[in-house]
mmCIF file of C-alpha atoms in Angstrom:
data_model
loop_
_atom_site.group_PDB
_atom_site.id
_atom_site.type_symbol
_atom_site.label_atom_id
_atom_site.label_comp_id
_atom_site.label_asym_id
_atom_site.label_seq_id
_atom_site.Cartn_x
_atom_site.Cartn_y
_atom_site.Cartn_z
ATOM 1 C CA MET A 1 -0.038 -0.162 0.042
ATOM 2 C CA LYS A 2 1.821 3.649 -0.905
ATOM 3 C CA LYS A 3 2.093 5.460 1.918
ATOM 4 C CA ILE A 4 -0.263 8.825 2.014
ATOM 5 C CA THR A 5 1.311 11.693 3.893
ATOM 6 C CA GLY A 6 -0.612 13.252 6.989
ATOM 7 C CA ARG A 7 -0.172 15.857 9.493
ATOM 8 C CA VAL A 8 0.798 15.530 13.172
ATOM 9 C CA ILE A 9 0.364 18.335 15.810
ATOM 10 C CA PHE A 10 1.677 17.639 19.309
ATOM 11 C CA ASP A 11 0.597 20.439 21.628
ATOM 12 C CA LYS A 12 3.245 20.212 24.234
ATOM 13 C CA LYS A 13 1.759 22.652 26.119
ATOM 14 C CA PRO A 14 -1.322 21.962 28.216
ATOM 15 C CA GLN A 15 -4.241 24.159 27.068
ATOM 16 C CA SER A 16 -7.810 25.066 28.350
ATOM 17 C CA ALA A 17 -10.564 22.971 27.209
ATOM 18 C CA TYR A 18 -12.068 25.993 25.057
ATOM 19 C CA VAL A 19 -8.962 26.085 23.405
ATOM 20 C CA ASN A 20 -8.506 22.425 22.711
ATOM 21 C CA MET A 21 -11.874 21.810 21.619
ATOM 22 C CA ALA A 22 -11.637 24.665 19.265
ATOM 23 C CA THR A 23 -8.547 23.056 17.879
ATOM 24 C CA ASP A 24 -9.975 20.061 17.013
ATOM 25 C CA TYR A 25 -13.320 22.012 15.487
ATOM 26 C CA ALA A 26 -10.948 23.739 13.510
ATOM 27 C CA ILE A 27 -8.776 21.035 12.151
ATOM 28 C CA MET A 28 -12.213 19.218 11.197
ATOM 29 C CA SER A 29 -13.784 22.240 9.663
ATOM 30 C CA LEU A 30 -10.750 22.539 7.092
ATOM 31 C CA CYS A 31 -9.339 18.654 6.795
ATOM 32 C CA GLU A 32 -8.068 17.602 3.552
ATOM 33 C CA THR A 33 -5.362 15.480 4.744
ATOM 34 C CA PRO A 34 -5.440 12.949 7.484
ATOM 35 C CA THR A 35 -4.443 14.952 10.796
ATOM 36 C CA LEU A 36 -3.335 13.490 14.121
ATOM 37 C CA ARG A 37 -3.381 15.928 17.551
ATOM 38 C CA LEU A 38 -1.777 15.015 20.386
ATOM 39 C CA TYR A 39 -2.749 17.251 23.400
ATOM 40 C CA SER A 40 -3.305 17.572 26.981
ATOM 41 C CA TRP A 41 -5.181 19.827 29.721
ATOM 42 C CA SER A 42 -4.756 22.660 32.005
ATOM 43 C CA PRO A 43 -6.528 23.570 34.034
ATOM 44 C CA SER A 44 -8.293 20.224 34.491
ATOM 45 C CA ALA A 45 -11.372 20.063 33.016
ATOM 46 C CA VAL A 46 -14.673 17.869 32.448
ATOM 47 C CA SER A 47 -15.715 17.436 29.096
ATOM 48 C CA ILE A 48 -19.513 16.239 28.499
ATOM 49 C CA GLY A 49 -20.790 14.224 25.619
ATOM 50 C CA ARG A 50 -23.237 16.453 23.114
ATOM 51 C CA PHE A 51 -26.286 14.776 24.350
ATOM 52 C CA GLN A 52 -25.735 15.174 28.282
ATOM 53 C CA SER A 53 -27.291 17.424 30.374
ATOM 54 C CA LEU A 54 -24.216 19.578 32.211
ATOM 55 C CA LYS A 55 -26.076 20.104 35.367
ATOM 56 C CA ASP A 56 -27.001 16.412 35.761
ATOM 57 C CA GLU A 57 -23.426 15.009 34.942
ATOM 58 C CA VAL A 58 -21.350 17.878 36.834
ATOM 59 C CA ASP A 59 -20.950 19.559 40.102
ATOM 60 C CA THR A 60 -20.326 22.870 38.567
ATOM 61 C CA GLU A 61 -20.124 24.695 41.685
ATOM 62 C CA PHE A 62 -17.307 22.250 42.742
ATOM 63 C CA CYS A 63 -15.829 22.935 39.471
ATOM 64 C CA ASP A 64 -16.104 26.587 39.764
ATOM 65 C CA GLU A 65 -14.661 26.358 43.263
ATOM 66 C CA ASN A 66 -11.736 24.284 42.044
ATOM 67 C CA GLY A 67 -10.581 26.100 38.868
ATOM 68 C CA ILE A 68 -12.080 23.332 36.838
ATOM 69 C CA ASN A 69 -13.266 24.279 33.586
ATOM 70 C CA TYR A 70 -16.508 22.308 32.065
ATOM 71 C CA VAL A 71 -16.855 21.962 28.312
ATOM 72 C CA ARG A 72 -20.021 20.497 26.014
ATOM 73 C CA ARG A 73 -17.917 18.546 22.980
ATOM 74 C CA ILE A 74 -19.429 18.240 19.319
ATOM 75 C CA THR A 75 -19.019 14.617 20.041
ATOM 76 C CA GLY A 76 -21.432 12.079 21.832
ATOM 77 C CA GLY A 77 -20.573 10.062 24.572
ATOM 78 C CA GLY A 78 -20.038 10.815 28.116
ATOM 79 C CA ALA A 79 -18.328 13.033 30.557
ATOM 80 C CA VAL A 80 -15.046 12.872 30.966
ATOM 81 C CA PHE A 81 -12.217 14.087 33.545
ATOM 82 C CA HIS A 82 -9.366 15.638 31.910
ATOM 83 C CA GLN A 83 -6.531 15.668 34.005
ATOM 84 C CA HIS A 84 -3.807 12.852 33.961
ATOM 85 C CA GLU A 85 -4.124 11.837 30.278
ATOM 86 C CA LEU A 86 -2.809 12.338 26.720
ATOM 87 C CA THR A 87 -5.644 13.135 24.395
ATOM 88 C CA TYR A 88 -5.550 12.475 20.660
ATOM 89 C CA SER A 89 -7.581 13.299 18.051
ATOM 90 C CA PHE A 90 -7.931 12.397 14.518
ATOM 91 C CA CYS A 91 -9.437 13.919 11.268
ATOM 92 C CA ILE A 92 -9.675 12.230 8.012
ATOM 93 C CA PRO A 93 -11.695 12.883 4.756
ATOM 94 C CA THR A 94 -13.726 9.732 4.669
ATOM 95 C CA LYS A 95 -13.070 9.552 0.843
ATOM 96 C CA ASN A 96 -9.643 7.630 1.909
ATOM 97 C CA GLU A 97 -9.477 4.817 -0.154
ATOM 98 C CA PHE A 98 -8.548 2.337 2.378
ATOM 99 C CA PHE A 99 -11.061 3.596 5.265
ATOM 100 C CA SER A 100 -14.426 2.145 5.647
ATOM 101 C CA PRO A 101 -16.884 5.391 6.240
ATOM 102 C CA ASP A 102 -18.974 2.435 8.108
ATOM 103 C CA LEU A 103 -19.436 3.572 11.636
ATOM 104 C CA HIS A 104 -18.702 0.968 13.651
ATOM 105 C CA GLU A 105 -15.693 -0.313 11.485
ATOM 106 C CA SER A 106 -14.149 3.262 11.411
ATOM 107 C CA TYR A 107 -14.388 3.175 15.179
ATOM 108 C CA ARG A 108 -12.751 -0.003 15.405
ATOM 109 C CA PHE A 109 -9.907 0.924 12.813
ATOM 110 C CA ILE A 110 -9.174 4.229 14.643
ATOM 111 C CA SER A 111 -9.322 2.231 17.944
ATOM 112 C CA GLN A 112 -6.579 -0.177 16.392
ATOM 113 C CA ALA A 113 -3.958 2.540 15.967
ATOM 114 C CA VAL A 114 -4.215 3.361 19.699
ATOM 115 C CA ILE A 115 -3.772 -0.443 20.562
ATOM 116 C CA ASP A 116 -0.784 -0.217 18.478
ATOM 117 C CA GLY A 117 0.396 2.912 20.206
ATOM 118 C CA LEU A 118 -0.211 1.164 23.452
ATOM 119 C CA SER A 119 1.436 -2.159 22.554
ATOM 120 C CA LYS A 120 5.080 0.179 22.021
ATOM 121 C CA LEU A 121 4.362 1.058 25.817
ATOM 122 C CA GLY A 122 4.024 -2.641 26.622
ATOM 123 C CA ILE A 123 0.571 -2.514 27.386
ATOM 124 C CA ASN A 124 -2.037 -4.959 25.728
ATOM 125 C CA ALA A 125 -5.160 -3.174 24.953
ATOM 126 C CA GLU A 126 -8.439 -4.344 23.539
ATOM 127 C CA TYR A 127 -10.959 -2.849 21.698
ATOM 128 C CA LYS A 128 -14.527 -2.750 23.623
ATOM 129 C CA PRO A 129 -17.422 -1.695 21.373
ATOM 130 C CA ILE A 130 -18.679 0.926 21.228
ATOM 131 C CA ASN A 131 -15.873 3.517 22.447
ATOM 132 C CA ASP A 132 -13.565 2.031 24.875
ATOM 133 C CA LEU A 133 -10.361 0.541 25.049
ATOM 134 C CA GLN A 134 -9.632 -1.787 27.608
ATOM 135 C CA VAL A 135 -6.689 -3.682 29.241
ATOM 136 C CA GLY A 136 -8.547 -6.911 30.618
ATOM 137 C CA ASN A 137 -11.660 -5.692 31.654
ATOM 138 C CA ARG A 138 -10.238 -2.090 32.993
ATOM 139 C CA LYS A 139 -10.934 0.783 30.819
ATOM 140 C CA ILE A 140 -7.491 2.799 30.014
ATOM 141 C CA SER A 141 -9.022 4.750 27.228
ATOM 142 C CA GLY A 142 -12.295 6.456 25.632
ATOM 143 C CA CYS A 143 -13.463 7.499 22.341
ATOM 144 C CA ALA A 144 -15.788 9.654 20.828
ATOM 145 C CA GLN A 145 -16.647 10.227 16.701
ATOM 146 C CA THR A 146 -18.113 12.655 14.618
ATOM 147 C CA ARG A 147 -18.467 13.276 10.871
ATOM 148 C CA LYS A 148 -19.323 16.593 9.113
ATOM 149 C CA ASN A 149 -18.618 17.408 5.372
ATOM 150 C CA ASN A 150 -17.019 14.022 4.538
ATOM 151 C CA VAL A 151 -14.880 14.490 7.352
ATOM 152 C CA ILE A 152 -14.359 11.910 10.406
ATOM 153 C CA LEU A 153 -13.385 13.536 13.657
ATOM 154 C CA GLN A 154 -12.219 10.768 16.205
ATOM 155 C CA HIS A 155 -11.062 12.054 19.563
ATOM 156 C CA GLY A 156 -10.095 10.295 22.897
ATOM 157 C CA THR A 157 -8.393 10.005 25.768
ATOM 158 C CA ILE A 158 -5.383 7.969 27.182
ATOM 159 C CA LEU A 159 -5.151 7.992 30.827
ATOM 160 C CA MET A 160 -1.773 8.606 32.096
ATOM 161 C CA ASP A 161 -2.955 8.368 35.666
ATOM 162 C CA LEU A 162 -5.971 8.095 37.815
ATOM 163 C CA ASP A 163 -7.573 10.643 40.326
ATOM 164 C CA VAL A 164 -10.183 9.005 41.132
ATOM 165 C CA VAL A 165 -11.482 10.978 44.247
ATOM 166 C CA THR A 166 -11.755 14.028 42.429
ATOM 167 C CA MET A 167 -13.443 12.293 39.524
ATOM 168 C CA PHE A 168 -15.956 10.977 41.498
ATOM 169 C CA ARG A 169 -16.063 14.737 43.506
ATOM 170 C CA ILE A 170 -16.523 16.337 39.953
ATOM 171 C CA LEU A 171 -19.042 13.593 38.051
ATOM 172 C CA LYS A 172 -22.531 12.580 38.911
ATOM 173 C CA VAL A 173 -21.826 9.065 37.885
ATOM 174 C CA PRO A 174 -25.524 7.447 37.370
ATOM 175 C CA LYS A 175 -25.981 4.106 39.519
ATOM 176 C CA GLU A 176 -27.163 2.363 36.692
ATOM 177 C CA LYS A 177 -24.074 2.545 34.695
ATOM 178 C CA ILE A 178 -22.026 1.084 37.641
ATOM 179 C CA SER A 179 -24.589 -1.694 38.430
ATOM 180 C CA ASP A 180 -24.617 -2.707 34.804
ATOM 181 C CA LYS A 181 -21.078 -3.590 34.784
ATOM 182 C CA GLN A 182 -21.586 -5.076 38.296
ATOM 183 C CA ILE A 183 -18.443 -3.842 39.854
ATOM 184 C CA ALA A 184 -19.206 -0.910 42.285
ATOM 185 C CA ASP A 185 -15.549 0.312 42.514
ATOM 186 C CA VAL A 186 -14.426 2.363 39.829
ATOM 187 C CA LYS A 187 -10.850 1.567 40.368
ATOM 188 C CA GLU A 188 -11.393 -2.017 39.279
ATOM 189 C CA ARG A 189 -13.028 -0.663 36.297
ATOM 190 C CA VAL A 190 -10.276 1.802 35.260
ATOM 191 C CA THR A 191 -6.650 1.634 34.896
ATOM 192 C CA SER A 192 -3.810 4.231 33.436
ATOM 193 C CA ILE A 193 -0.563 3.810 32.049
ATOM 194 C CA LYS A 194 1.282 4.333 34.758
ATOM 195 C CA ASP A 195 -1.077 1.697 36.807
ATOM 196 C CA GLN A 196 0.039 -0.949 33.937
ATOM 197 C CA ILE A 197 3.726 -0.278 33.439
ATOM 198 C CA LYS A 198 4.208 0.468 37.132
ATOM 199 C CA LYS A 199 6.162 3.838 36.230
ATOM 200 C CA GLU A 200 6.064 7.276 34.968
ATOM 201 C CA VAL A 201 5.832 7.859 31.030
ATOM 202 C CA SER A 202 6.083 11.495 30.068
ATOM 203 C CA VAL A 203 3.552 12.509 27.635
ATOM 204 C CA GLU A 204 6.280 12.972 24.865
ATOM 205 C CA GLU A 205 6.808 9.321 25.131
ATOM 206 C CA ALA A 206 3.296 8.493 25.296
ATOM 207 C CA ALA A 207 2.404 10.629 22.363
ATOM 208 C CA LYS A 208 5.322 8.869 20.217
ATOM 209 C CA ALA A 209 3.801 5.660 20.597
ATOM 210 C CA ILE A 210 0.752 6.809 19.561
ATOM 211 C CA ILE A 211 2.235 8.772 16.482
ATOM 212 C CA GLU A 212 3.861 5.153 15.541
ATOM 213 C CA GLY A 213 0.466 3.561 16.079
ATOM 214 C CA PHE A 214 -1.414 5.626 13.560
ATOM 215 C CA ASN A 215 1.748 5.744 11.385
ATOM 216 C CA LYS A 216 1.635 1.352 11.282
ATOM 217 C CA VAL A 217 -2.254 1.181 10.937
ATOM 218 C CA PHE A 218 -2.663 3.756 8.758
ATOM 219 C CA LYS A 219 0.358 3.714 6.569
ATOM 220 C CA ILE A 220 0.704 7.391 6.910
ATOM 221 C CA ASP A 221 3.746 9.086 6.721
ATOM 222 C CA PHE A 222 3.127 11.928 9.264
ATOM 223 C CA LYS A 223 4.979 15.114 9.194
ATOM 224 C CA ASP A 224 5.512 17.289 12.232
ATOM 225 C CA SER A 225 2.937 20.652 11.381
ATOM 226 C CA ILE A 226 1.166 23.137 13.512
ATOM 227 C CA LEU A 227 -2.194 24.983 12.514
ATOM 228 C CA THR A 228 -2.270 26.989 9.808
ATOM 229 C CA PRO A 229 -3.230 30.823 9.944
ATOM 230 C CA GLU A 230 -7.122 29.729 8.420
ATOM 231 C CA GLU A 231 -7.335 27.018 11.206
ATOM 232 C CA ASN A 232 -6.056 29.342 13.843
ATOM 233 C CA LYS A 233 -8.764 31.993 12.862
ATOM 234 C CA ILE A 234 -11.562 29.306 12.967
ATOM 235 C CA LYS A 235 -10.189 28.240 16.354
ATOM 236 C CA GLU A 236 -10.390 31.392 17.937
ATOM 237 C CA LYS A 237 -13.677 32.299 16.651
ATOM 238 C CA ALA A 238 -15.011 28.949 17.872
ATOM 239 C CA GLU A 239 -13.148 29.166 21.204
ATOM 240 C CA LYS A 240 -15.249 32.020 21.783
ATOM 241 C CA GLU A 241 -18.522 31.563 20.095
ATOM 242 C CA ILE A 242 -19.076 28.139 20.970
ATOM 243 C CA PHE A 243 -17.016 26.328 23.439
ATOM 244 C CA SER A 244 -16.750 28.999 26.048
ATOM 245 C CA ASN A 245 -20.390 30.127 25.502
ATOM 246 C CA PRO A 246 -22.720 29.203 28.273
ATOM 247 C CA GLN A 247 -25.676 28.968 25.554
ATOM 248 C CA TRP A 248 -23.570 25.748 24.180
ATOM 249 C CA THR A 249 -22.346 24.716 27.236
ATOM 250 C CA TYR A 250 -26.045 24.647 29.268
ATOM 251 C CA GLU A 251 -27.599 23.883 25.720
ATOM 252 C CA ARG A 252 -29.241 20.928 27.644
ATOM 253 C CA MET B 1 -40.616 17.012 33.547
ATOM 254 C CA LYS B 2 -40.410 13.426 34.715
ATOM 255 C CA LYS B 3 -36.876 11.852 34.100
ATOM 256 C CA TYR B 4 -36.488 7.911 33.192
ATOM 257 C CA THR B 5 -33.393 6.060 32.868
ATOM 258 C CA TYR B 6 -32.475 2.841 31.184
ATOM 259 C CA LYS B 7 -29.000 1.561 30.633
ATOM 260 C CA VAL B 8 -29.205 -0.404 27.112
ATOM 261 C CA LYS B 9 -27.418 -3.526 27.649
ATOM 262 C CA GLY B 10 -24.160 -3.532 25.875
ATOM 263 C CA GLY B 11 -24.908 0.186 24.527
ATOM 264 C CA LYS B 12 -25.306 3.465 26.258
ATOM 265 C CA LEU B 13 -26.738 4.929 28.635
ATOM 266 C CA LEU B 14 -30.429 6.671 27.790
ATOM 267 C CA ILE B 15 -32.635 9.349 29.807
ATOM 268 C CA ILE B 16 -35.424 10.895 28.898
ATOM 269 C CA LYS B 17 -37.019 14.024 30.395
ATOM 270 C CA ILE B 18 -41.202 13.904 29.463
ATOM 271 C CA GLU B 19 -44.133 15.671 30.059
ATOM 272 C CA ILE B 20 -47.450 14.103 29.234
ATOM 273 C CA GLU B 21 -50.838 15.636 29.571
ATOM 274 C CA ASN B 22 -54.419 14.382 28.018
ATOM 275 C CA ASN B 23 -52.600 11.606 26.620
ATOM 276 C CA LEU B 24 -49.898 13.239 24.603
ATOM 277 C CA ILE B 25 -46.514 14.062 25.112
ATOM 278 C CA LYS B 26 -46.315 17.823 26.001
ATOM 279 C CA LYS B 27 -42.431 18.053 26.488
ATOM 280 C CA PHE B 28 -39.363 15.669 25.561
ATOM 281 C CA GLN B 29 -35.638 15.458 25.748
ATOM 282 C CA LEU B 30 -33.435 13.142 25.135
ATOM 283 C CA LEU B 31 -29.939 13.014 26.949
ATOM 284 C CA GLY B 32 -27.341 10.183 27.799
ATOM 285 C CA ASP B 33 -23.905 9.001 26.440
ATOM 286 C CA PHE B 34 -25.033 7.562 23.505
ATOM 287 C CA PHE B 35 -24.063 8.727 19.738
ATOM 288 C CA LEU B 36 -26.584 10.128 17.245
ATOM 289 C CA TYR B 37 -25.586 10.956 13.781
ATOM 290 C CA PRO B 38 -25.826 13.924 12.341
ATOM 291 C CA GLU B 39 -25.700 15.386 16.113
ATOM 292 C CA GLU B 40 -27.989 18.282 15.050
ATOM 293 C CA LYS B 41 -30.950 16.021 14.223
ATOM 294 C CA ILE B 42 -31.558 15.314 17.969
ATOM 295 C CA SER B 43 -34.074 18.193 17.722
ATOM 296 C CA SER B 44 -35.796 16.688 14.702
ATOM 297 C CA ILE B 45 -36.168 13.572 17.389
ATOM 298 C CA GLU B 46 -37.418 15.594 19.890
ATOM 299 C CA ASN B 47 -39.844 18.076 18.364
ATOM 300 C CA VAL B 48 -41.393 15.304 16.322
ATOM 301 C CA LEU B 49 -42.813 13.472 19.460
ATOM 302 C CA ILE B 50 -44.723 16.338 20.881
ATOM 303 C CA ASN B 51 -48.373 16.142 20.854
ATOM 304 C CA THR B 52 -47.498 12.293 19.796
ATOM 305 C CA ARG B 53 -49.884 9.526 21.265
ATOM 306 C CA ARG B 54 -48.345 6.630 23.099
ATOM 307 C CA GLU B 55 -49.487 4.133 20.379
ATOM 308 C CA ASP B 56 -48.190 6.727 17.739
ATOM 309 C CA VAL B 57 -44.754 6.998 19.246
ATOM 310 C CA LEU B 58 -42.787 4.009 17.790
ATOM 311 C CA ASP B 59 -44.000 4.788 14.055
ATOM 312 C CA THR B 60 -43.400 8.630 14.458
ATOM 313 C CA LEU B 61 -39.824 7.801 15.597
ATOM 314 C CA LYS B 62 -39.292 5.276 12.829
ATOM 315 C CA ASN B 63 -40.156 7.846 10.221
ATOM 316 C CA VAL B 64 -38.233 10.460 11.240
ATOM 317 C CA ILE B 65 -35.089 8.611 11.611
ATOM 318 C CA GLN B 66 -35.790 7.298 7.823
ATOM 319 C CA LYS B 67 -36.538 10.633 6.489
ATOM 320 C CA GLU B 68 -33.687 12.522 7.979
ATOM 321 C CA LYS B 69 -31.134 9.697 7.558
ATOM 322 C CA ILE B 70 -30.355 9.652 11.378
ATOM 323 C CA GLN B 71 -27.960 6.833 12.735
ATOM 324 C CA LEU B 72 -28.240 5.618 15.961
ATOM 325 C CA LEU B 73 -25.438 4.049 17.930
ATOM 326 C CA GLY B 74 -25.380 2.487 21.454
ATOM 327 C CA PHE B 75 -29.432 2.441 21.244
ATOM 328 C CA THR B 76 -32.578 1.900 19.218
ATOM 329 C CA GLU B 77 -35.892 3.676 18.705
ATOM 330 C CA GLU B 78 -37.130 0.305 20.703
ATOM 331 C CA ASP B 79 -35.000 1.760 23.613
ATOM 332 C CA ILE B 80 -36.616 5.475 23.266
ATOM 333 C CA VAL B 81 -40.045 4.063 23.458
ATOM 334 C CA LEU B 82 -39.580 1.573 26.460
ATOM 335 C CA LEU B 83 -38.937 4.494 28.705
ATOM 336 C CA ILE B 84 -41.828 6.428 26.935
ATOM 337 C CA ASN B 85 -43.720 3.822 27.880
ATOM 338 C CA GLN B 86 -43.303 3.804 31.388
ATOM 339 C CA ALA B 87 -43.848 7.631 31.601
ATOM 340 C CA PHE B 88 -47.247 6.701 30.016
ATOM 341 C CA GLU B 89 -47.792 4.058 32.462
ATOM 342 C CA ASP B 90 -46.975 6.311 35.576
ATOM 343 C CA GLU B 91 -49.141 8.648 34.117
ATOM 344 C CA LYS B 92 -52.211 6.266 33.896
ATOM 345 C CA ASN B 93 -51.572 5.167 37.141
ATOM 346 C CA ASN B 94 -51.240 8.637 39.046
ATOM 347 C CA GLY B 95 -52.387 10.946 36.629
#
């Protein structure tokens, strides 16, 4: 298979929830070549799925008191506490010859790239439909996908470390969800890179492994890149008008 | 609005907020950690159910999903109906 060229954008400096979501939005809006972005969050933040109720999912007073941002994603899925994690986003035009636009297949395919990346760190993860990666029966990564104008965006988290106490304080976890999996203790259900390989891995190291995973699965020759001026313009506009706009955040 | 929750087996968490009056749905909101494409069509699903009778809910949902080419991931229209039926049962028993 002929290698195609893609871009990789590694944001070494953690950014706010609003900038992060606006950046993925901007890349997706203008996407012509496959673009992989790796990033992290500062301050810590909660993102909620497109169809979730902010007030039902997140203790916003606690977040306000503790300087934790909250943001609504353009993607479905659940609420995520972004603290010790590496986040990826991958945008790819659906017209890509080797890429199935089928929903289930595309989730599986992109997840495989993350699995390959994790294996480079010595972690054996498996795809757990619809949108999780697990090590054994413990979640290490979750993702969410959207499509617009023949472009797929999938973004996902890769847990570097875990602060369950704060996570529970912020998220109003529905009891149904826990009892369905029949495991009450979230520590039994969630794991992290640090937890798996018993040592600290830097975000750079993890990012490098994930890039290699995408390279292998997608046969893409990734060139280091930054946002174009056009992408930056859309990013700044979306940060203001969408992601930090209460109308969007509190939409439901 | 009353709230009903259902965790779809092997799927996602589905929440409805609903108000029923004179056997008609008067207010309706669909919430949860599911996926629905294209996302903005969630309002088509929510709006089409307003002033719908219990017995018409499934057909109404099927129609809008087909007509507007909506894809559901992590749940089906039957799961929404299940929650709406619960709400109608409660209304019958308490209202």
